Tab-separated table of C-alpha atoms in Angstrom:
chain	number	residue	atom	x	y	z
A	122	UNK	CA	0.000	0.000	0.000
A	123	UNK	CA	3.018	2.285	-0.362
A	124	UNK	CA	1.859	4.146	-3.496
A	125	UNK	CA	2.697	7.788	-2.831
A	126	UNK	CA	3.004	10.762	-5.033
A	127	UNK	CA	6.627	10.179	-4.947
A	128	UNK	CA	6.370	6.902	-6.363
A	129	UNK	CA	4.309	8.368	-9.374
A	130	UNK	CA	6.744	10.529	-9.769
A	131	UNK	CA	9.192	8.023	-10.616
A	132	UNK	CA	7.055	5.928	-12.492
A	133	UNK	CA	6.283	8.801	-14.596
A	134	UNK	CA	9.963	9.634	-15.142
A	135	UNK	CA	10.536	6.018	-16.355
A	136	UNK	CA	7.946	6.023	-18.457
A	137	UNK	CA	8.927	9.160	-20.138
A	138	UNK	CA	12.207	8.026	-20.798
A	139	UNK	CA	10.832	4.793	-21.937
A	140	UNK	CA	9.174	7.005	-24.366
A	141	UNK	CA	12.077	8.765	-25.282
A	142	UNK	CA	14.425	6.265	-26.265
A	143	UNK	CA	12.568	4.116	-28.733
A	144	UNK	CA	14.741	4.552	-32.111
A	145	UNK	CA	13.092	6.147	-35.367
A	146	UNK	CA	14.834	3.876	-37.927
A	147	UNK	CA	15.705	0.520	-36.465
A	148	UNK	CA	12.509	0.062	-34.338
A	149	UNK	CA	9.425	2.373	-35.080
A	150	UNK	CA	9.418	2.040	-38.867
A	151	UNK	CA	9.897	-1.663	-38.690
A	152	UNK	CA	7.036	-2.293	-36.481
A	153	UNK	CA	4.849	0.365	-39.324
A	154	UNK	CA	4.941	3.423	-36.409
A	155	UNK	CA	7.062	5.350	-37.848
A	156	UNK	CA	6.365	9.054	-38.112
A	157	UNK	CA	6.114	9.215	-41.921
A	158	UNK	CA	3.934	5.600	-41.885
A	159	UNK	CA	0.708	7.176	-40.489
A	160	UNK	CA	-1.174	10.084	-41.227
A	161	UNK	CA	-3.798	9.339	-43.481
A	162	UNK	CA	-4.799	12.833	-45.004
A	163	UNK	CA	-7.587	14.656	-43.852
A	164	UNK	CA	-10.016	12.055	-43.181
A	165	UNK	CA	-13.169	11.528	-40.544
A	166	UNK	CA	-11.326	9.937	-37.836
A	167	UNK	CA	-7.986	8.987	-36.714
A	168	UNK	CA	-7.987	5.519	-35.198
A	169	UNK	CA	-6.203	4.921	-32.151
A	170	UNK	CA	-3.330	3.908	-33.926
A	171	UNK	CA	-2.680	6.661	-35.689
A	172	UNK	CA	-3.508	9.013	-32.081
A	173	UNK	CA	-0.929	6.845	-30.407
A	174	UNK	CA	1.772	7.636	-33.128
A	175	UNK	CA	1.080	11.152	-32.772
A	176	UNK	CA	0.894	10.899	-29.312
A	177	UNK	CA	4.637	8.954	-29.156
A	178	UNK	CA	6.305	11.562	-31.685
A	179	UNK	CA	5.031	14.512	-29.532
A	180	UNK	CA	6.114	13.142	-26.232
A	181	UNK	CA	9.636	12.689	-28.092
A	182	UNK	CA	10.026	16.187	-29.520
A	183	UNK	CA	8.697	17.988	-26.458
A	184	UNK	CA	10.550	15.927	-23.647
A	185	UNK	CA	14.140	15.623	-25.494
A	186	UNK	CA	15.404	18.946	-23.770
A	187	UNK	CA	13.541	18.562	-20.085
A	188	UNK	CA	14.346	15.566	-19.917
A	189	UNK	CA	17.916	15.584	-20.023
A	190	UNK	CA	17.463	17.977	-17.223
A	191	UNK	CA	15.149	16.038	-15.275
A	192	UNK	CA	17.586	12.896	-15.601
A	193	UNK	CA	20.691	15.022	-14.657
A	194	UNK	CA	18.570	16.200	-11.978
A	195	UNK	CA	17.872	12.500	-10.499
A	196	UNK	CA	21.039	11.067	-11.356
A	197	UNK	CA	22.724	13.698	-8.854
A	198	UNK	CA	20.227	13.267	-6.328
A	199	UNK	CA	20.073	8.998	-6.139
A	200	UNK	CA	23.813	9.495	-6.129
A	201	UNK	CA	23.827	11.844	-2.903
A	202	UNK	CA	20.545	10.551	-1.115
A	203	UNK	CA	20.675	6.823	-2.174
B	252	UNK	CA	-27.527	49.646	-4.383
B	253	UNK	CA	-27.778	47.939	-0.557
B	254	UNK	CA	-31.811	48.384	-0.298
B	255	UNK	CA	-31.776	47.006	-4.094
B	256	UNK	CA	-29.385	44.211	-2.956
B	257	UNK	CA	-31.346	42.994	0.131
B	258	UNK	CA	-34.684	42.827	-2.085
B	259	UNK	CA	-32.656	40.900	-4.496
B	260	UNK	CA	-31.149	38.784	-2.625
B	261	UNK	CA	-34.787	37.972	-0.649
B	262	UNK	CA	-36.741	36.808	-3.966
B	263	UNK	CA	-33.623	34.959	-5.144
B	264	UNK	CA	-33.854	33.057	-1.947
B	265	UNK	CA	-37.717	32.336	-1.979
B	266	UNK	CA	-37.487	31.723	-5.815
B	267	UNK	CA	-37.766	28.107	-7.201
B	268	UNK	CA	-35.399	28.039	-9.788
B	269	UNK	CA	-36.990	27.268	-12.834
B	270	UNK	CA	-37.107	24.112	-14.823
B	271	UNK	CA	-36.451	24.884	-18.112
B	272	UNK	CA	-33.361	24.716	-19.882
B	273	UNK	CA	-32.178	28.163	-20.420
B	274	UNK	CA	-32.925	30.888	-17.417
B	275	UNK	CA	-34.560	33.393	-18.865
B	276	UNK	CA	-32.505	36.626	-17.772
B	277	UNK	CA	-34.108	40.009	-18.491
B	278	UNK	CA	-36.015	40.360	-15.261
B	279	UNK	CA	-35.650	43.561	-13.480
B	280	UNK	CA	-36.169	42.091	-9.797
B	281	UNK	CA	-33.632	39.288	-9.930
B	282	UNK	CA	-29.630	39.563	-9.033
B	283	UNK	CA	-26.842	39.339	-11.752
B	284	UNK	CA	-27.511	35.874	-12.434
B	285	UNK	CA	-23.497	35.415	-13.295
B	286	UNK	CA	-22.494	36.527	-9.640
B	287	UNK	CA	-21.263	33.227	-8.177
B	288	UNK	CA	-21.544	34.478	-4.556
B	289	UNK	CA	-24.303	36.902	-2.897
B	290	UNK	CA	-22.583	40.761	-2.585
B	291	UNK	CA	-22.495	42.002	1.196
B	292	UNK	CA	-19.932	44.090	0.519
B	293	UNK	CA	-21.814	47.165	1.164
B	294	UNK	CA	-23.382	45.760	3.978
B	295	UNK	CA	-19.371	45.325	5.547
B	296	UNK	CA	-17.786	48.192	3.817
B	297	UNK	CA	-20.537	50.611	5.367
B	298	UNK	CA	-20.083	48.744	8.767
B	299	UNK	CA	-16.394	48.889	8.756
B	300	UNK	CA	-16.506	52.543	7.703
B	301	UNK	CA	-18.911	53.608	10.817
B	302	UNK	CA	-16.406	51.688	12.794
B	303	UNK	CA	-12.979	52.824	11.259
B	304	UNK	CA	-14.435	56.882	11.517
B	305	UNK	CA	-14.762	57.174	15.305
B	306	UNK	CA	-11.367	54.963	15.898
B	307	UNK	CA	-9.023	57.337	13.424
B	308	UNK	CA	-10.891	60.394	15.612
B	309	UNK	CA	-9.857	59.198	18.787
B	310	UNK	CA	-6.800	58.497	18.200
B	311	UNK	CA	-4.904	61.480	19.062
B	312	UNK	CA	-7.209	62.317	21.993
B	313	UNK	CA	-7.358	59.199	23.295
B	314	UNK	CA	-3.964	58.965	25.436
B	315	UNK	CA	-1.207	60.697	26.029
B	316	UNK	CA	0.840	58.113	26.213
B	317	UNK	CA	4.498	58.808	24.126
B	318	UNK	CA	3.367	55.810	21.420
B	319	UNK	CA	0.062	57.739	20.866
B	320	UNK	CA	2.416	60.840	20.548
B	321	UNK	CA	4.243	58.984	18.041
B	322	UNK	CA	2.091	57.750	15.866
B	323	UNK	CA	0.545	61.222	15.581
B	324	UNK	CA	3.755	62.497	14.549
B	325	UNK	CA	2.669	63.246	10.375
B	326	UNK	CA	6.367	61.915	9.688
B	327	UNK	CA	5.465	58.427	10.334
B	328	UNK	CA	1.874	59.798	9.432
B	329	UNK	CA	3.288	59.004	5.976
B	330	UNK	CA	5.356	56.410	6.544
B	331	UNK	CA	2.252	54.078	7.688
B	332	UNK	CA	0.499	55.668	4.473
B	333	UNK	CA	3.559	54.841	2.047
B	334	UNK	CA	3.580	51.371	3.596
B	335	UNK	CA	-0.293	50.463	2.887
B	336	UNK	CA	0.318	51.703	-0.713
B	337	UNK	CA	3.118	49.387	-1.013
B	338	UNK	CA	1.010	46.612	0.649
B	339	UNK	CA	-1.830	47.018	-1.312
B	340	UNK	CA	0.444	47.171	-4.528
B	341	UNK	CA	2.148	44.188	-4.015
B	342	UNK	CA	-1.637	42.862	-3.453
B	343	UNK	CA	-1.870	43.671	-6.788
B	344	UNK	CA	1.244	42.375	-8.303
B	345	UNK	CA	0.465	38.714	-6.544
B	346	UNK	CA	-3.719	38.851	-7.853
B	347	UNK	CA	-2.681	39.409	-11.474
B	348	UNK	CA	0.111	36.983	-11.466
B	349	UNK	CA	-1.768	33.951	-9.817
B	350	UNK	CA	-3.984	33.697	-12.650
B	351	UNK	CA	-1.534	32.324	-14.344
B	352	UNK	CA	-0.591	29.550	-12.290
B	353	UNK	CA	-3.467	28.691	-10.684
B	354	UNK	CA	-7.106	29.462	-12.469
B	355	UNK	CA	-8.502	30.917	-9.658
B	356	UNK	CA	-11.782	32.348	-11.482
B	357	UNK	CA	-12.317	28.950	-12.682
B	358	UNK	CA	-11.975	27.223	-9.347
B	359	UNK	CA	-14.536	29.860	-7.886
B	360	UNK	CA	-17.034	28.242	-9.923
B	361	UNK	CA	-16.729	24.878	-8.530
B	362	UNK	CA	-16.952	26.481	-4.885
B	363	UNK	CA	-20.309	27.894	-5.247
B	364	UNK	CA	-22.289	26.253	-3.039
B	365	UNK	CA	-24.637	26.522	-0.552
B	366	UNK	CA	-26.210	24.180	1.967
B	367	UNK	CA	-28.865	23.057	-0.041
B	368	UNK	CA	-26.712	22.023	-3.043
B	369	UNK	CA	-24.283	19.716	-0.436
B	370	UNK	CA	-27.648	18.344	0.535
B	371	UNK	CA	-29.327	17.177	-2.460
B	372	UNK	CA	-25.676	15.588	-4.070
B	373	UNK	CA	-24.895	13.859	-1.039
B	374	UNK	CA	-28.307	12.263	-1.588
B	375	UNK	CA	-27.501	11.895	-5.118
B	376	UNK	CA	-24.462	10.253	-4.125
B	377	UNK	CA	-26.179	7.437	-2.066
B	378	UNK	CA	-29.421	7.174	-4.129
B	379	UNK	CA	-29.089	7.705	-7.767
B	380	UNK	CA	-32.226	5.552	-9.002
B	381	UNK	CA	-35.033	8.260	-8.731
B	382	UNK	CA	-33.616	11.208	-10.145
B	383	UNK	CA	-34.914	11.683	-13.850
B	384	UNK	CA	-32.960	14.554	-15.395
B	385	UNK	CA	-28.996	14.706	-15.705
B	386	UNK	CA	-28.140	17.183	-17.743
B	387	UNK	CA	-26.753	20.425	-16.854
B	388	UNK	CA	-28.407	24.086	-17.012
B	389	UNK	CA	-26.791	26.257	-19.435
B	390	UNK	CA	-27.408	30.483	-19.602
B	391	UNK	CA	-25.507	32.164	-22.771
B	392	UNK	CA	-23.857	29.080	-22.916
B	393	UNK	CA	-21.723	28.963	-19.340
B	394	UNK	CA	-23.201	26.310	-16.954
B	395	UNK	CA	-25.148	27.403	-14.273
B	396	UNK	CA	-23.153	27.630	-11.007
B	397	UNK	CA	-23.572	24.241	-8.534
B	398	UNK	CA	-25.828	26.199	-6.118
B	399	UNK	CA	-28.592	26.389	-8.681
B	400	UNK	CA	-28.290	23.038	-10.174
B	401	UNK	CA	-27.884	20.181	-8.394
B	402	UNK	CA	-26.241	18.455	-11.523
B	403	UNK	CA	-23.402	20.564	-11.874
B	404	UNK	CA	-20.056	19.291	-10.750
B	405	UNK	CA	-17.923	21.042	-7.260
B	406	UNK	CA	-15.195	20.515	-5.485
B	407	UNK	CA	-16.226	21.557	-2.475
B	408	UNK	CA	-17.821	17.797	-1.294
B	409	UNK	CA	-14.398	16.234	-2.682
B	410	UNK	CA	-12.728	18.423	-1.018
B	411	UNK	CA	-13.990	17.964	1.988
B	412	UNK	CA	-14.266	14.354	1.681
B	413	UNK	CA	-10.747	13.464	0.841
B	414	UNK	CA	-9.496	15.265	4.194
B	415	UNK	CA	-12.395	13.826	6.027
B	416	UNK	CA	-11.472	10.256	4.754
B	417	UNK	CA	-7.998	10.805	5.745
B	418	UNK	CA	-9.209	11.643	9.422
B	419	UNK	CA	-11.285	8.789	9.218
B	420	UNK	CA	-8.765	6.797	8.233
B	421	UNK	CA	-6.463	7.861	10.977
B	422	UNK	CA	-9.691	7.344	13.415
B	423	UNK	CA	-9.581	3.224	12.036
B	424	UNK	CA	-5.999	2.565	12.255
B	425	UNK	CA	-6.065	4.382	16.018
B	426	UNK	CA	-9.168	1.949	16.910
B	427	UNK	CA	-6.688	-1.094	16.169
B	428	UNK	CA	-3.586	0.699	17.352
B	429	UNK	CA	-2.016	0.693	14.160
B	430	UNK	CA	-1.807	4.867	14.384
B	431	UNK	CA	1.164	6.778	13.904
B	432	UNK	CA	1.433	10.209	12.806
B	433	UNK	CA	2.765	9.693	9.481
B	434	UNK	CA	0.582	7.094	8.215
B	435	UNK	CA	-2.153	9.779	8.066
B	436	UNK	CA	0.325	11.385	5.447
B	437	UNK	CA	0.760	8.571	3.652
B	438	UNK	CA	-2.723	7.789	3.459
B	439	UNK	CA	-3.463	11.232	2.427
B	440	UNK	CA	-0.282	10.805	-0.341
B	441	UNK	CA	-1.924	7.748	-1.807
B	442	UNK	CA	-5.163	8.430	-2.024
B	443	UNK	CA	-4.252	11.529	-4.380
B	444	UNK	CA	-1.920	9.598	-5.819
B	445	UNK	CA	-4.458	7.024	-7.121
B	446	UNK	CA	-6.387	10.166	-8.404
B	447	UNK	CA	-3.864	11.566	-10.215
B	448	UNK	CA	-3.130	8.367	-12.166
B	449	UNK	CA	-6.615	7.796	-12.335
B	450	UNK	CA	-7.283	11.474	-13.645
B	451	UNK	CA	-3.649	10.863	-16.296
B	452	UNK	CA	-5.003	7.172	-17.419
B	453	UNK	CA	-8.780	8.759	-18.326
B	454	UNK	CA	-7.343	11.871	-20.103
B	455	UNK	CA	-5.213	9.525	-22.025
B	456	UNK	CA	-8.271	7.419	-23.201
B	457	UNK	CA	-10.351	10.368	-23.882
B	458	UNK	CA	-7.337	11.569	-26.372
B	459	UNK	CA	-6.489	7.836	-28.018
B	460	UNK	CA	-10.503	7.974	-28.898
B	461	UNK	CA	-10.747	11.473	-29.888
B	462	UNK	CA	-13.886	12.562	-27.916
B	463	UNK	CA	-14.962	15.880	-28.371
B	464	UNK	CA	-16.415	16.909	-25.238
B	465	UNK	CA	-16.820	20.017	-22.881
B	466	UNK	CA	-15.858	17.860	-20.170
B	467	UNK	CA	-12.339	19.737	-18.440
B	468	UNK	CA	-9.775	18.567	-16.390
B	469	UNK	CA	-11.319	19.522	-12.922
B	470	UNK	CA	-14.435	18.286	-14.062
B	471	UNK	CA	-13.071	15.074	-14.061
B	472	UNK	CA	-11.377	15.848	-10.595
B	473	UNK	CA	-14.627	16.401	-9.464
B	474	UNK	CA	-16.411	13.570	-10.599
B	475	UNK	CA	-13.953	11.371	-9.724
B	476	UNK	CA	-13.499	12.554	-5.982
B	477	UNK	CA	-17.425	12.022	-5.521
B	478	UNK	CA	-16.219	8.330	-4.628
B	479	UNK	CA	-14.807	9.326	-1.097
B	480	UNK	CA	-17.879	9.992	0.277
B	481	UNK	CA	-18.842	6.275	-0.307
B	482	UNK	CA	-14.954	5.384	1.126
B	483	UNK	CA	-16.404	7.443	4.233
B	484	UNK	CA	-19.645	5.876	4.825
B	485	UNK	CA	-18.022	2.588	4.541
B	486	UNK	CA	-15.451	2.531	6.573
B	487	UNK	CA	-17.520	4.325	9.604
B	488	UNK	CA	-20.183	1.343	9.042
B	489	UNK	CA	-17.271	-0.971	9.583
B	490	UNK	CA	-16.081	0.918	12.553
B	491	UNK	CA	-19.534	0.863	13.904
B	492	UNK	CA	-20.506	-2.830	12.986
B	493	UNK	CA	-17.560	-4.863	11.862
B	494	UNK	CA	-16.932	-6.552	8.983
B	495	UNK	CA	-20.544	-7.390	8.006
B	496	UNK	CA	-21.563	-3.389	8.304
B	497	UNK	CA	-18.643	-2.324	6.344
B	498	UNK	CA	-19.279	-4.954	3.501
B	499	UNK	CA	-22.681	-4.040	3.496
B	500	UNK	CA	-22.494	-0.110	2.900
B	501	UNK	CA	-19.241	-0.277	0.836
B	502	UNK	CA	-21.038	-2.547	-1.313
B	503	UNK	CA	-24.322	-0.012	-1.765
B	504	UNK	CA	-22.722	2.690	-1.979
B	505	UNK	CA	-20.616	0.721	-4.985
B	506	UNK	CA	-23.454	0.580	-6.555
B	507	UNK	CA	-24.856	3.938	-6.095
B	508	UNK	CA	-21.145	5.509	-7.985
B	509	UNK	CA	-21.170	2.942	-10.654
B	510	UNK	CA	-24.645	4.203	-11.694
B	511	UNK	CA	-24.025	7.595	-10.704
B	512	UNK	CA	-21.050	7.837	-13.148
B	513	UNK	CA	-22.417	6.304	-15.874
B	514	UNK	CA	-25.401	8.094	-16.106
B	515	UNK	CA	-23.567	11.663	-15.683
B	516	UNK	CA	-20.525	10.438	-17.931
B	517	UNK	CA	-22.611	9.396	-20.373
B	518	UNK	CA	-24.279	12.974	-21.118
B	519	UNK	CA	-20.509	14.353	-21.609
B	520	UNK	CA	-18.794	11.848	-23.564
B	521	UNK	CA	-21.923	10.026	-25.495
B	522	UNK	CA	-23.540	13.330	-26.176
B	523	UNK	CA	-24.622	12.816	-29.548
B	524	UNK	CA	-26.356	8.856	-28.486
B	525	UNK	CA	-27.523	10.038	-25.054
B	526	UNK	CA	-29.744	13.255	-26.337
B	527	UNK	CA	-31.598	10.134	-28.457
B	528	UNK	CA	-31.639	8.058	-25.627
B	529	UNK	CA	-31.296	5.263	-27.379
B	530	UNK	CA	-28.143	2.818	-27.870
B	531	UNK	CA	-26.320	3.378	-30.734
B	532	UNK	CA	-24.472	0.604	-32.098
B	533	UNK	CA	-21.668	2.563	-34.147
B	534	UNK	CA	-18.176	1.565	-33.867
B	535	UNK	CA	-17.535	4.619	-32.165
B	536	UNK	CA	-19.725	4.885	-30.142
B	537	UNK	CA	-19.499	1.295	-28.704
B	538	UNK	CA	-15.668	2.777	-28.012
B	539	UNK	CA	-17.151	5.110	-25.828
B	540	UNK	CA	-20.035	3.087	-24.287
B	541	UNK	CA	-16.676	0.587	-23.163
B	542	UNK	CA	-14.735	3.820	-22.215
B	543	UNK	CA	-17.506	4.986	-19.612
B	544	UNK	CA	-17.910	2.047	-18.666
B	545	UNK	CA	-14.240	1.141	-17.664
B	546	UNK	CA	-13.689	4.726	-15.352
B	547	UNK	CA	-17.422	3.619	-13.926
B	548	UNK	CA	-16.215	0.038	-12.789
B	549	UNK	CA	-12.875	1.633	-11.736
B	550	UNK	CA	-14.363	3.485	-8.874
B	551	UNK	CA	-16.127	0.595	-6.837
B	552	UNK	CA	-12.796	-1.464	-7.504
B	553	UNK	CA	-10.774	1.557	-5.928
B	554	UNK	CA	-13.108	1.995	-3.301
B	555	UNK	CA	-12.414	-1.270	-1.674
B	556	UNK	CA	-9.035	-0.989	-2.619
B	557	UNK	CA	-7.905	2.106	-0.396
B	558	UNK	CA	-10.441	0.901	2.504
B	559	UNK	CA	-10.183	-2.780	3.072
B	560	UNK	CA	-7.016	-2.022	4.663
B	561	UNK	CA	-8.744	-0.041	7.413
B	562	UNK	CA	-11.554	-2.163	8.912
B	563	UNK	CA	-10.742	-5.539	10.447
C-alpha cells in the first residue's frame, strides 16, 4: 500500500524516458509506427493507432530537452541521497 | 444599491429556480444571475466605515501616552500611508500573477455552493435511481453555477471528503492501534496519488478515442473525488458494525457511484447517443459506451481498494 506521489513521480519519469528512447529507424518504422507511416490525409477519424503515433512523436520532440534535465537532476540526487 | 441588494437577494432566496433549460434573464427584480456568490460588501464596507471613523478620531485624543504621541507624529503619518500603498500594490502584483498559475476564477465556480446544493448531491451520491434529469443548465452558454443546479459538478464535497477520509482513516488505524502520525500522510499521499493516475489514465483514453467533449480537467477531478464519500460511509459502518456493516455499505454505496457515473458520464462523452436516448451501435460509439464504462467500474474497484485495509 506504499503508493505515494513520490512513487508516481518516478514511475512517470521512467515512463517518459521509456518514451524517449525508442529509435526512429531501427525500431518504429519496422514495427509500421514510424512518423512518416501514419497520417492518413484529412479524413473523418484517426484511429487509435494513428492518435498513439502522434501521441509517441510529440512526447519525443517535447521531452528531449527537459528531460535531459530532469535525468541530470535525479542522477545527482540517487547518487547523494541513495 | 444595498436596499436594491437585500430585495434581491430575498426573492432569489424564496425563488424556485426554474425548470427549463435556459434561465430566462431580463427580469428587473432578480440579481446578476453570473455573480457566483451573494454581494455584502456594502453591507461590511458601510459597517467597517462607521467603525474605522470614530477609531481614526480618537486616536490622538485618546492617550497621552508617548506611542500615541508617536504615531501622531505626520512623519510616520506618511510612513504608515507609504507602507499600505506598497502593501496594497504588491496585493496587486500577486492577484494578477496567480492567474496564471493557478485558475482561480475557474476554481470559484466549482466552490459555489450553498447548503442546499451539499444536501441534495450527497443524496444523489447514495441514491441515484429516482432522479430523472442529468443534464446540466446552461445560460448564454456557461453552466449554471452548482448552487442552482444540483447536476453541476464542485469541489467543495471532494474536497472535503478526501481530508475527512484521511481523518477517518487515521480514526480506524487508532481503533486497532495501528496509528502513527505519518501514516495519516501517507494515506493522504496515496489516495491523491491514485487520483492523479486515475485522472492521467482517463485523459489519455479520452485523447487515443478522440472525444470531443466540454468535459475539463477539474471536471473530471470532481467527478472522480465524488467516490470518497462512499470510502467514508463505509469505513464508519465498519467501525460501527464490523466486517458485516462495512461490507454491506461499501457494497451499496458501490453501486450507487457505478450508476451515478455512468449516467452523468454518459451525457458528456456520449452526447450525440444520449440526447436520443437510445443505444447506438456505431463503432464509435461502442468505443465510448466501453470507455464509460471502464472509469465507472474503476471506482467501486478503488473503493475497496484504499479501505479494506482499514476495517478488520
Amino acid at each position: 500500500m506504499a503508493f505515494t506521489l513520490y512513487s508516481l513521480l518516478q514511475a512517470a519519469l521512467l515512463c517518459v524516458n521509456a518514451i524517449a528512447v525508442l529509435h526512429e529507424e531501427r525500431f518504429l518504422k519496422n514495427i509500421g509506427w514510424g512518423t512518416d507511416q501514419g497520417i492518413g490525409g484529412f479524413g473523418e477519424e484517426p484511429g487509435i493507432k494513428s492518435q498513439l503515433m502522434n501521441l509517441i512523436r510529440s512526447v519525443r520532440t517535447v521531452m528531449r530537452v527537459p528531460l535531459i534535465i530532469v535525468n541530470s537532476i535525479a542522477i545527482i540526487l540517487l547518487l547523494l541521497f541513495g | 444599491m444595498h436596499p436594491a441588494g437585500a430585495a434581491a437577494a430575498g426573492t432569489l432566496r424564496q425563488r424556485k429556480w426554474p425548470s427549463k433549460r435556459r434561465v430566462p434573464v431580463s427580469q428587473p427584480g432578480m440579481a446578476d444571475p453570473h455573480q457566483l456568490f451573494d454581494d455584502t460588501s456594502s453591507a461590511q464596507s458601510r459597517g467597517y466605515g462607521a467603525q474605522r471613523a470614530p477609531g481614526g478620531l480618537g486616536y490622538p485624543t485618546a492617550s497621552a501616552s508617548p506611542q500615541a504621541a508617536f504615531l501622531g507624529d505626520p512623519v510616520s503619518n506618511m510612513a504608515m500611508a507609504y507602507g499600505s500603498s506598497l502593501a496594497a500594490q504588491g496585493k496587486e502584483l500577486v492577484d494578477k500573477n496567480i492567474d496564471r498559475f493557478i485558475p482561480v476564477t475557474k476554481l470559484k465556480y466549482y466552490f459555489a455552493v450553498d447548503t442546499v446544493y451539499v444536501g441534495k448531491k450527497l443524496g444523489l451520491l447514495f441514491f441515484p435511481y429516482l432522479h430523472q434529469d442529468w443534464e446540466v443548465q446552461y445560460q448564454q452558454d456557461t453552466p449554471v453555477a452548482p448552487r442552482f443546479d444540483v447536476n453541476a459538478p464542485d469541489l467543495y464535497i471532494p474536497a472535503m471528503a478526501f481530508i475527512t477520509y484521511v481523518l477517518v482513516a487515521g480514526l480506524a488505524l487508532g481503533t486497532q492501534d495501528r496509528f502513527s502520525p505519518d501514516l495519516l500522510g501517507l494515506q493522504a499521499s496515496s489516495a491523491l496519488a491514485w487520483l492523479t493516475l486515475e485522472v492521467l489514465a482517463i485523459l489519455l483514453s479520452l485523447y487515443l478515442v478522440t472525444v470531443n467533449t466540454d468535459l475539463t480537467t477539474i471536471d473530471l477531478v470532481a467527478f472522480l473525488g465524488y467516490k470518497y464519500v462512499g470510502m467514508i460511509g463505509g469505513v464508519l459502518m465498519g467501525l460501527l458494525f464490523g466486517k458485516m456493516g462495512y461490507y454491506l455499505v461499501l457494497g451499496w454505496c458501490c453501486v450507487s457511484i457505478f450508476v451515478f457515473m455512468i449516467r452523468t458520464l454518459r451525457l458528456k462523452i456520449l452526447a450525440e447517443a444520449a440526447a436520443e436516448g437510445i443505444p447506438v451501435r456505431g463503432a464509435r460509439n461502442q468505443l465510448r459506451m466501453y470507455l464509460t464504462m471502464a472509469v465507472a467500474a474503476a471506482q467501486p474497484l478503488l473503493m475497496y481498494w484504499l479501505t479494506f485495509h482499514l476495517v478488520r
